[in-house]
Short mmCIF file of C-alpha atoms in Angstrom, two decimals:
data_model
loop_
_atom_site.label_atom_id
_atom_site.label_comp_id
_atom_site.label_asym_id
_atom_site.label_seq_id
_atom_site.Cartn_x
_atom_site.Cartn_y
_atom_site.Cartn_z
CA UNK A 43 -0.19 -0.08 -0.05
CA UNK A 44 2.74 2.24 0.88
CA UNK A 45 4.37 1.58 -2.40
CA UNK A 46 1.28 2.40 -4.17
CA UNK A 47 0.68 5.70 -2.65
CA UNK A 48 4.26 6.76 -2.69
CA UNK A 49 4.13 6.09 -6.46
CA UNK A 50 0.85 8.10 -6.93
CA UNK A 51 1.66 11.52 -5.22
CA UNK A 52 -2.09 12.18 -6.48
CA UNK A 53 -1.32 13.32 -9.80
CA UNK A 54 -4.63 15.07 -10.39
CA UNK A 55 -3.17 16.71 -13.50
CA UNK A 56 -3.55 13.16 -15.13
CA UNK A 57 -7.23 13.29 -14.54
CA UNK A 58 -7.62 16.39 -16.09
CA UNK A 59 -5.38 15.45 -19.00
CA UNK A 60 -7.29 12.40 -19.49
CA UNK A 61 -10.71 13.97 -19.36
CA UNK A 62 -9.40 16.32 -22.06
CA UNK A 63 -7.96 13.62 -24.20
CA UNK A 64 -10.94 11.41 -23.96
CA UNK A 65 -13.29 14.59 -24.94
CA UNK A 66 -11.11 15.40 -27.81
CA UNK A 67 -10.89 11.70 -29.06
CA UNK A 68 -14.74 11.64 -28.67
CA UNK A 69 -15.23 14.61 -30.96
CA UNK A 70 -12.67 13.44 -33.53
CA UNK A 71 -14.05 10.06 -33.70
CA UNK A 72 -17.44 11.27 -33.88
CA UNK A 73 -16.59 13.59 -36.76
CA UNK A 74 -14.05 11.37 -38.66
CA UNK A 75 -15.55 8.11 -38.31
CA UNK A 76 -18.75 7.61 -36.11
CA UNK A 77 -20.78 10.19 -37.86
CA UNK A 78 -20.38 8.90 -41.57
CA UNK A 79 -20.44 5.56 -40.64
CA UNK A 80 -23.62 5.60 -38.56
CA UNK A 81 -25.23 7.72 -41.28
CA UNK A 82 -24.39 5.19 -43.71
CA UNK A 83 -25.52 2.17 -41.68
CA UNK A 84 -28.80 4.19 -41.19
CA UNK A 85 -29.06 4.79 -44.90
CA UNK A 86 -28.51 1.18 -45.64
CA UNK A 87 -31.18 0.33 -43.18
CA UNK A 88 -33.63 2.60 -44.81
CA UNK A 89 -32.59 1.29 -48.19
CA UNK A 90 -33.28 -2.33 -46.99
CA UNK A 91 -36.60 -1.43 -45.58
CA UNK A 92 -37.55 0.48 -48.91
CA UNK A 93 -36.19 -2.44 -50.92
CA UNK A 94 -38.28 -4.97 -49.17
CA UNK A 95 -41.46 -2.86 -49.36
CA UNK A 96 -40.61 -2.44 -53.17
CA UNK A 97 -40.02 -6.07 -53.57
CA UNK A 98 -43.32 -6.80 -51.86
CA UNK A 99 -45.12 -4.46 -54.12
CA UNK A 100 -43.51 -5.65 -57.22
CA UNK A 101 -44.41 -9.22 -56.26
CA UNK A 102 -48.11 -8.13 -55.86
CA UNK A 103 -47.91 -6.45 -59.29
CA UNK A 104 -46.45 -9.47 -61.01
CA UNK A 105 -49.18 -11.68 -59.41
CA UNK A 106 -51.76 -9.52 -60.59
CA UNK A 107 -50.40 -9.45 -64.03
CA UNK A 108 -49.88 -13.19 -64.19
CA UNK A 109 -53.69 -13.61 -63.06
CA UNK A 110 -54.65 -11.23 -65.92
CA UNK A 111 -52.49 -13.08 -68.42
CA UNK A 112 -54.12 -16.44 -67.42
CA UNK A 113 -57.63 -14.83 -67.62
CA UNK A 114 -56.71 -13.54 -71.18
CA UNK A 115 -55.24 -17.03 -72.23
CA UNK A 116 -58.46 -18.66 -71.07
CA UNK A 117 -60.71 -16.09 -72.91
CA UNK A 118 -58.60 -16.52 -75.95
CA UNK A 119 -58.88 -20.36 -75.86
CA UNK A 120 -62.66 -20.02 -75.60
CA UNK A 121 -62.56 -17.62 -78.52
CA UNK A 122 -60.49 -19.97 -80.52
CA UNK A 123 -62.93 -22.96 -79.77
CA UNK A 124 -65.82 -20.71 -80.75
CA UNK A 125 -64.04 -19.68 -84.00
CA UNK A 126 -63.27 -23.18 -84.84
CA UNK A 127 -66.75 -24.34 -84.19
CA UNK A 128 -68.15 -21.51 -86.32
CA UNK A 129 -65.80 -22.38 -89.07
CA UNK A 130 -66.84 -25.97 -88.98
CA UNK A 131 -70.52 -25.23 -89.07
CA UNK A 132 -69.93 -22.77 -92.03
CA UNK A 133 -67.89 -25.32 -93.66
CA UNK A 134 -70.71 -27.96 -93.25
CA UNK A 135 -73.12 -25.52 -94.61
CA UNK A 136 -71.10 -24.52 -97.51
CA UNK A 137 -70.62 -28.36 -98.27
CA UNK A 138 -74.19 -29.28 -98.07
CA UNK A 139 -74.99 -25.85 -100.47
CA UNK A 140 -72.43 -27.27 -102.99
CA UNK A 141 -73.65 -30.84 -102.81
CA UNK A 142 -77.25 -29.98 -103.35
CA UNK A 143 -76.40 -27.47 -106.19
CA UNK A 144 -74.41 -29.95 -107.77
CA UNK A 145 -77.19 -32.52 -107.45
CA UNK A 146 -79.69 -30.06 -109.24
CA UNK A 147 -77.13 -29.25 -111.83
CA UNK A 148 -76.71 -32.87 -112.59
CA UNK A 149 -80.38 -33.34 -112.52
CA UNK A 150 -80.93 -30.52 -114.89
CA UNK A 151 -78.12 -31.74 -117.27
CA UNK A 152 -79.45 -35.29 -117.38
CA UNK A 153 -82.98 -34.04 -118.11
CA UNK A 154 -81.70 -31.88 -120.86
CA UNK A 155 -79.69 -34.83 -122.17
CA UNK A 156 -82.88 -36.99 -122.07
CA UNK A 157 -84.98 -34.50 -123.71
CA UNK A 158 -82.24 -33.82 -126.28
CA UNK A 159 -81.98 -37.57 -126.96
CA UNK A 160 -85.75 -37.85 -127.39
CA UNK A 161 -85.71 -34.95 -129.77
CA UNK A 162 -82.87 -36.50 -131.84
CA UNK A 163 -84.76 -39.82 -131.89
CA UNK A 164 -87.85 -38.16 -133.03
CA UNK A 165 -85.93 -36.24 -135.78
CA UNK A 166 -84.22 -39.32 -136.83
CA UNK A 167 -87.39 -41.04 -137.08
CA UNK A 168 -89.07 -38.42 -139.09
CA UNK A 169 -86.10 -38.34 -141.40
CA UNK A 170 -85.98 -42.02 -141.57
CA UNK A 171 -89.65 -42.15 -142.51
CA UNK A 172 -89.19 -39.68 -145.23
CA UNK A 173 -86.20 -41.51 -146.48
CA UNK A 174 -88.09 -44.88 -146.36
CA UNK A 175 -91.10 -43.40 -148.23
CA UNK A 176 -88.71 -42.05 -150.77
CA UNK A 177 -86.88 -45.38 -151.10
CA UNK A 178 -90.11 -47.48 -151.12
CA UNK A 179 -91.26 -45.01 -153.79
CA UNK A 180 -88.31 -45.43 -155.78
CA UNK A 181 -88.19 -49.22 -155.41
CA UNK A 182 -91.82 -49.46 -156.08
CA UNK A 183 -91.19 -47.35 -159.20
CA UNK A 184 -88.60 -49.56 -160.36
CA UNK A 185 -90.73 -52.47 -159.69
CA UNK A 186 -93.93 -51.29 -161.46
CA UNK A 187 -92.47 -48.68 -163.93
CA UNK A 188 -93.34 -51.07 -166.77
CA UNK A 189 -97.04 -51.94 -165.69
CA UNK A 190 -98.30 -48.57 -164.51
CA UNK A 191 -99.10 -45.51 -166.51
CA UNK A 192 -98.39 -42.11 -165.13
CA UNK A 193 -101.89 -41.63 -164.17
CA UNK A 194 -102.09 -44.77 -162.29
CA UNK A 195 -98.77 -43.85 -160.64
CA UNK A 196 -99.96 -40.58 -159.33
CA UNK A 197 -103.14 -42.25 -157.92
CA UNK A 198 -101.20 -44.78 -156.39
CA UNK A 199 -98.89 -42.13 -154.57
CA UNK A 200 -101.76 -40.13 -153.52
CA UNK A 201 -103.47 -42.95 -151.91
CA UNK A 202 -100.10 -43.73 -150.20
CA UNK A 203 -99.84 -40.20 -149.14
CA UNK A 204 -103.32 -40.17 -147.97
CA UNK A 205 -102.59 -43.41 -146.10
CA UNK A 206 -99.54 -41.64 -144.56
CA UNK A 207 -101.66 -38.67 -143.53
CA UNK A 208 -103.93 -40.87 -141.65
CA UNK B 49 7.23 -2.37 -12.09
CA UNK B 50 9.76 -0.60 -9.64
CA UNK B 51 10.64 2.00 -12.19
CA UNK B 52 9.93 5.43 -11.31
CA UNK B 53 7.58 7.48 -13.23
CA UNK B 54 8.39 11.05 -14.40
CA UNK B 55 6.28 13.54 -12.75
CA UNK B 56 6.15 17.17 -13.53
CA UNK B 57 4.45 19.83 -11.62
CA UNK B 58 2.70 22.62 -13.90
CA UNK B 59 0.60 25.27 -12.18
CA UNK B 60 0.55 23.23 -8.85
CA UNK B 61 -0.86 20.13 -10.48
CA UNK B 62 1.13 16.98 -10.74
CA UNK B 63 1.42 15.58 -14.44
CA UNK B 64 2.56 12.00 -14.59
CA UNK B 65 4.35 12.21 -18.10
CA UNK B 66 4.20 8.44 -18.33
CA UNK B 67 0.45 8.30 -18.07
CA UNK B 68 0.14 11.36 -20.31
CA UNK B 69 2.12 9.97 -22.80
CA UNK B 70 0.44 6.47 -22.90
CA UNK B 71 -2.92 8.00 -23.05
CA UNK B 72 -2.06 10.29 -26.02
CA UNK B 73 -0.34 7.64 -27.89
CA UNK B 74 -3.42 5.35 -27.38
CA UNK B 75 -5.77 8.22 -28.41
CA UNK B 76 -3.76 8.96 -31.60
CA UNK B 77 -3.70 5.14 -32.38
CA UNK B 78 -7.57 4.79 -31.75
CA UNK B 79 -8.31 7.98 -33.92
CA UNK B 80 -5.98 6.73 -36.79
CA UNK B 81 -7.49 3.31 -36.80
CA UNK B 82 -11.20 4.44 -36.91
CA UNK B 83 -9.99 7.21 -39.42
CA UNK B 84 -8.36 4.57 -41.47
CA UNK B 85 -11.10 2.09 -41.45
CA UNK B 86 -13.92 4.69 -41.86
CA UNK B 87 -12.41 6.67 -44.63
CA UNK B 88 -14.26 5.83 -47.64
CA UNK B 89 -17.66 4.86 -46.45
CA UNK B 90 -20.23 3.78 -48.87
CA UNK B 91 -23.81 2.07 -48.94
CA UNK B 92 -21.98 -1.17 -50.25
CA UNK B 93 -19.29 -1.65 -47.51
CA UNK B 94 -15.79 -2.65 -48.11
CA UNK B 95 -13.78 -4.78 -45.83
CA UNK B 96 -12.42 -1.86 -43.65
CA UNK B 97 -16.01 -0.43 -43.23
CA UNK B 98 -17.26 -3.75 -42.35
CA UNK B 99 -14.89 -4.18 -39.60
CA UNK B 100 -15.62 -0.75 -38.33
CA UNK B 101 -19.38 -1.28 -38.55
CA UNK B 102 -18.97 -4.72 -36.78
CA UNK B 103 -17.16 -2.84 -33.86
CA UNK B 104 -19.86 -0.27 -33.81
CA UNK B 105 -22.61 -3.12 -33.80
CA UNK B 106 -20.71 -4.64 -30.96
CA UNK B 107 -20.61 -1.74 -28.68
CA UNK B 108 -24.24 -0.74 -29.77
CA UNK B 109 -25.24 -4.37 -28.51
CA UNK B 110 -23.76 -3.59 -25.06
CA UNK B 111 -25.80 -0.27 -24.87
CA UNK B 112 -28.77 -1.84 -26.10
CA UNK B 113 -28.79 -4.86 -23.69
CA UNK B 114 -28.17 -2.55 -20.72
CA UNK B 115 -29.97 0.81 -21.37
CA UNK B 116 -33.80 0.39 -21.76
CA UNK B 117 -34.30 4.00 -22.50
CA UNK B 118 -34.24 4.56 -26.38
CA UNK B 119 -33.50 8.31 -26.08
CA UNK B 120 -30.53 7.57 -23.92
CA UNK B 121 -29.14 4.91 -26.12
CA UNK B 122 -28.60 7.25 -28.89
CA UNK B 123 -26.50 9.47 -26.90
CA UNK B 124 -24.61 6.70 -25.24
CA UNK B 125 -23.57 4.52 -28.29
CA UNK B 126 -20.75 7.02 -29.25
CA UNK B 127 -19.63 7.36 -25.79
CA UNK B 128 -19.67 3.25 -25.31
CA UNK B 129 -17.73 2.80 -28.55
CA UNK B 130 -14.89 5.38 -27.78
CA UNK B 131 -14.77 4.30 -24.10
CA UNK B 132 -14.35 0.57 -25.36
CA UNK B 133 -11.68 1.43 -28.00
CA UNK B 134 -9.72 3.70 -25.69
CA UNK B 135 -9.59 1.25 -22.72
CA UNK B 136 -9.11 -1.77 -24.72
CA UNK B 137 -5.99 -0.12 -26.36
CA UNK B 138 -4.74 1.32 -23.01
CA UNK B 139 -4.92 -2.24 -21.61
CA UNK B 140 -2.81 -3.78 -24.60
CA UNK B 141 -0.38 -0.86 -24.87
CA UNK B 142 2.01 -2.01 -21.98
CA UNK B 143 1.94 -5.75 -23.28
CA UNK B 144 4.05 -5.32 -26.03
CA UNK B 145 5.56 -1.74 -25.61
CA UNK B 146 7.46 -0.83 -22.40
CA UNK B 147 9.90 1.96 -22.89
CA UNK B 148 12.23 3.41 -20.11
CA UNK B 149 15.10 5.52 -19.83
CA UNK B 150 17.38 5.27 -16.62
CA UNK B 151 14.91 3.66 -14.44
CA UNK B 152 12.32 6.22 -15.44
CA UNK B 153 9.54 4.41 -17.31
CA UNK B 154 8.15 6.52 -20.05
CA UNK B 155 5.45 4.17 -21.64
CA UNK B 156 3.24 1.48 -20.10
CA UNK B 157 -0.50 0.57 -19.85
CA UNK B 158 -2.09 3.72 -18.29
CA UNK B 159 -4.81 1.34 -16.95
CA UNK B 160 -2.21 -0.14 -14.68
CA UNK B 161 -2.55 3.06 -12.72
CA UNK B 162 -5.38 3.30 -10.20
CA UNK B 163 -5.62 7.08 -10.86
CA UNK B 164 -6.36 6.69 -14.49
CA UNK B 165 -8.99 4.02 -14.19
CA UNK B 166 -10.65 6.29 -11.36
CA UNK B 167 -10.79 9.01 -13.86
CA UNK B 168 -12.71 6.84 -16.50
CA UNK B 169 -15.07 5.41 -13.69
CA UNK B 170 -15.51 9.05 -12.37
CA UNK B 171 -16.26 10.05 -16.02
CA UNK B 172 -18.77 7.38 -16.25
CA UNK B 173 -20.48 8.01 -13.11
CA UNK B 174 -20.78 11.65 -13.64
CA UNK B 175 -22.23 11.09 -16.98
CA UNK B 176 -24.97 8.71 -15.25
CA UNK B 177 -25.87 11.46 -12.82
CA UNK B 178 -26.18 13.90 -15.67
CA UNK B 179 -28.53 11.42 -17.59
CA UNK B 180 -30.32 10.81 -14.39
CA UNK B 181 -30.92 14.44 -13.66
CA UNK B 182 -31.84 15.03 -17.35
CA UNK B 183 -34.28 12.23 -17.11
CA UNK B 184 -36.04 12.79 -13.99
CA UNK B 185 -35.05 16.48 -12.99
CA UNK B 186 -33.17 17.23 -9.84
CA UNK B 187 -35.94 16.32 -7.47
CA UNK B 188 -36.91 13.07 -9.07
CA UNK B 189 -33.32 12.19 -9.32
CA UNK B 190 -32.69 12.29 -5.64
CA UNK B 191 -36.08 10.89 -5.04
CA UNK B 192 -34.85 7.84 -6.79
CA UNK B 193 -32.41 7.09 -4.09
CA UNK B 194 -34.99 6.22 -1.76
CA UNK B 195 -36.93 3.82 -4.14
CA UNK B 196 -38.28 1.15 -4.39
CA UNK B 197 -38.42 1.43 -0.38
CA UNK B 198 -37.21 4.13 1.77
CA UNK B 199 -34.89 2.30 3.98
CA UNK B 200 -32.72 1.52 0.91
CA UNK B 201 -31.62 5.01 0.96
CA UNK B 202 -28.08 4.56 2.79
CA UNK B 203 -27.45 1.46 0.61
CA UNK B 204 -28.17 3.44 -2.61
CA UNK B 205 -25.86 6.14 -1.42
CA UNK B 206 -23.21 3.75 -0.55
CA UNK B 207 -23.55 2.07 -3.73
CA UNK B 208 -22.35 5.02 -5.58
CA UNK B 209 -19.01 4.86 -3.86
CA UNK B 210 -18.68 1.06 -4.26
CA UNK B 211 -19.83 1.47 -7.87
CA UNK B 212 -16.92 4.02 -8.50
CA UNK B 213 -14.24 1.79 -6.56
CA UNK B 214 -15.42 -1.39 -8.07
CA UNK B 215 -15.52 -0.11 -11.48
CA UNK B 216 -12.08 1.44 -11.31
CA UNK B 217 -10.01 -1.09 -9.25
CA UNK B 218 -11.36 -4.07 -10.98
CA UNK B 219 -9.82 -2.76 -14.27
CA UNK B 220 -6.69 -1.40 -12.47
CA UNK B 221 -6.05 -4.65 -10.49
CA UNK B 222 -6.36 -6.81 -13.62
CA UNK B 223 -4.07 -4.93 -15.87
CA UNK B 224 -1.62 -4.06 -13.04
CA UNK B 225 -1.47 -7.82 -12.14
CA UNK B 226 -0.80 -8.74 -15.63
CA UNK B 227 2.19 -6.13 -15.76
CA UNK B 228 3.47 -7.34 -12.60
CA UNK B 229 3.64 -10.70 -13.46
CA UNK B 230 5.16 -9.90 -16.88
CA UNK B 231 7.92 -7.97 -15.34
CA UNK B 232 8.64 -10.64 -12.89
CA UNK B 233 8.92 -13.28 -15.67
CA UNK B 234 10.88 -10.91 -17.74
CA UNK B 235 13.11 -9.26 -15.05
CA UNK B 236 13.54 -11.46 -12.12
CA UNK B 237 12.89 -15.06 -13.24
CA UNK B 238 14.90 -14.71 -16.43
CA UNK B 239 17.96 -13.40 -14.45
CA UNK B 240 17.63 -15.74 -11.49
CA UNK B 241 19.72 -18.67 -12.66
CA UNK B 242 21.67 -18.26 -15.87
CA UNK B 243 20.73 -19.33 -19.49
CA UNK B 244 18.36 -21.85 -18.44
CA UNK B 245 15.72 -19.61 -16.91
CA UNK B 246 16.35 -16.98 -19.81
CA UNK B 247 15.06 -19.78 -22.32
CA UNK B 248 12.36 -20.89 -20.08
CA UNK B 249 11.18 -17.24 -19.59
CA UNK B 250 10.54 -16.94 -23.41
CA UNK B 251 7.51 -19.34 -23.62
CA UNK B 252 6.29 -18.10 -20.20
CA UNK B 253 6.33 -14.61 -21.38
CA UNK B 254 4.54 -15.34 -24.66
CA UNK B 255 1.89 -17.35 -22.93
CA UNK B 256 1.19 -14.61 -20.08
CA UNK B 257 1.10 -11.85 -22.83
CA UNK B 258 -1.60 -13.98 -24.78
CA UNK B 259 -3.50 -14.30 -21.72
CA UNK B 260 -3.03 -10.67 -20.93
CA UNK B 261 -4.33 -9.65 -24.40
CA UNK B 262 -7.50 -11.88 -23.42
CA UNK B 263 -7.89 -10.22 -19.97
CA UNK B 264 -7.52 -6.80 -21.49
CA UNK B 265 -10.26 -7.37 -23.96
CA UNK B 266 -12.50 -8.81 -21.35
CA UNK B 267 -11.80 -6.13 -18.97
CA UNK B 268 -12.51 -3.39 -21.52
CA UNK B 269 -15.75 -5.00 -22.40
CA UNK B 270 -16.74 -5.36 -18.67
CA UNK B 271 -15.88 -1.79 -17.88
CA UNK B 272 -18.12 -0.55 -20.83
CA UNK B 273 -21.10 -3.04 -19.81
CA UNK B 274 -20.87 -1.96 -16.13
CA UNK B 275 -20.92 1.74 -17.24
CA UNK B 276 -23.84 1.17 -19.32
CA UNK B 277 -25.46 -0.86 -16.42
CA UNK B 278 -24.80 2.07 -14.15
CA UNK B 279 -26.09 4.68 -16.52
CA UNK B 280 -29.16 2.52 -17.47
CA UNK B 281 -29.96 2.17 -14.11
CA UNK B 282 -30.12 6.05 -13.65
CA UNK B 283 -32.48 6.49 -16.35
CA UNK B 284 -35.19 3.73 -15.67
CA UNK B 285 -37.72 3.97 -13.17
CA UNK B 286 -37.51 1.42 -10.36
#
C-alpha cells in the first residue's frame, strides 16, 4: 500500500489530462468515423426497408399481371374454340350447299340430255320415215315402172300419201 | 514495475508524464485506426468499413442490452464505442510496449495506474448523474435514491461509492497484476539462474502476454458493460 501511494503522489493533472484527451478523442471519432459510418448504416437500413417494400409491391404487381394473363389466355382459348366451331358449321353448310347445287345441276343436265336424246330420236325417225318413203317409192317405181301409167302412178302415190296422213 | 515515473508539476498540478504519454499514444492510435477504417464509407461496404461497422454494432449491442431508454441509447452509443476502444488499447499498450530511460519508465499501460481507471470511472458516473437528472429532474433524481423502499436510501448512497471503486479498481487490478507478472517473468525469473531460466522465460512471457491480451479485452468489455449498467439504472424508473 505504501508503495502504491508513494508512486501516486496524487497526480490530479493526469485526471484533467485524460478527461480532455478523451473528450477530444470523442469529438474526433464522431466527426471522422462515427458520424459518416452510422449515417451510412442508417441509410442502408432505410434502403433495405424500402427495397423490401418495393419487392413486396413488385411481387403483388407480378401476381396481378399473371392472373390477368391467365384470364386472357383462358378467354382466347374459348374464343378460338368458338371460332373453330363456327368455321366448322360454316364449312358444313357450304358443303351441303355445294352438294345440293351439284345434285340439281346434274339433274338438270340429265334432263336436258334425255330431252335432247328424245328430240334426236324423233328427228331421226321422221327423217328415216321420209327416206323410207322415198326409197320405197323409188323401189316401187322400179318394180312397177313397166306396168303402170303415169296416171295410175299418181293415183297410187296419192293414195299412199293419204294413207300416210291418216 | 519498480521503475519510477516521470512527474512534472505545472501550475500546482502534478502531471505524470508516463500516463500522459501513454494516453496520448492510445488516443492517436484509436483515432487513426477508426479514421483509416472509416475513410471511404459507402452504401456497399468494403472490408474496412465492415470491420468498423462490426465494432460499432458490438458496442451498440452492449448499450442496447443494458440501457432500456431509447433516447439515452442514442447518446450513449458513441460514448460506449470510444470508451471501449480507448480502454482496450490502453490495456494492450503495456503488453508489447514498455519504454524506459535510466529507471524512469516512459510508456506502459495507463490502466495499470489506479488514478487513470478512477478517472474513467468518475467520468462514467458523472455521466450517469447527468443522464439521471436530465431524465427525472433534480428532485426526481434524488427521490430515486429512496426507491423502491425508503430504508434502502443509505444502501443506495453507499452503492455510488462502491460502484466507483469496483469499476475503477477491477480494471486497475487486472491490468496491474498482468504487468507485474510480466515484469517478474522478464526481469526477476529470467535473470535468476543463468541461461536456462532465460530460455524458459520466453514461452512463459509469450503465454502470459497472450492471456493478458485476453484479460485486457475482457476487462474493456466489462468496464463498458458496467458503465452502461450504471447509466441505465439511472435513467429507468424502479
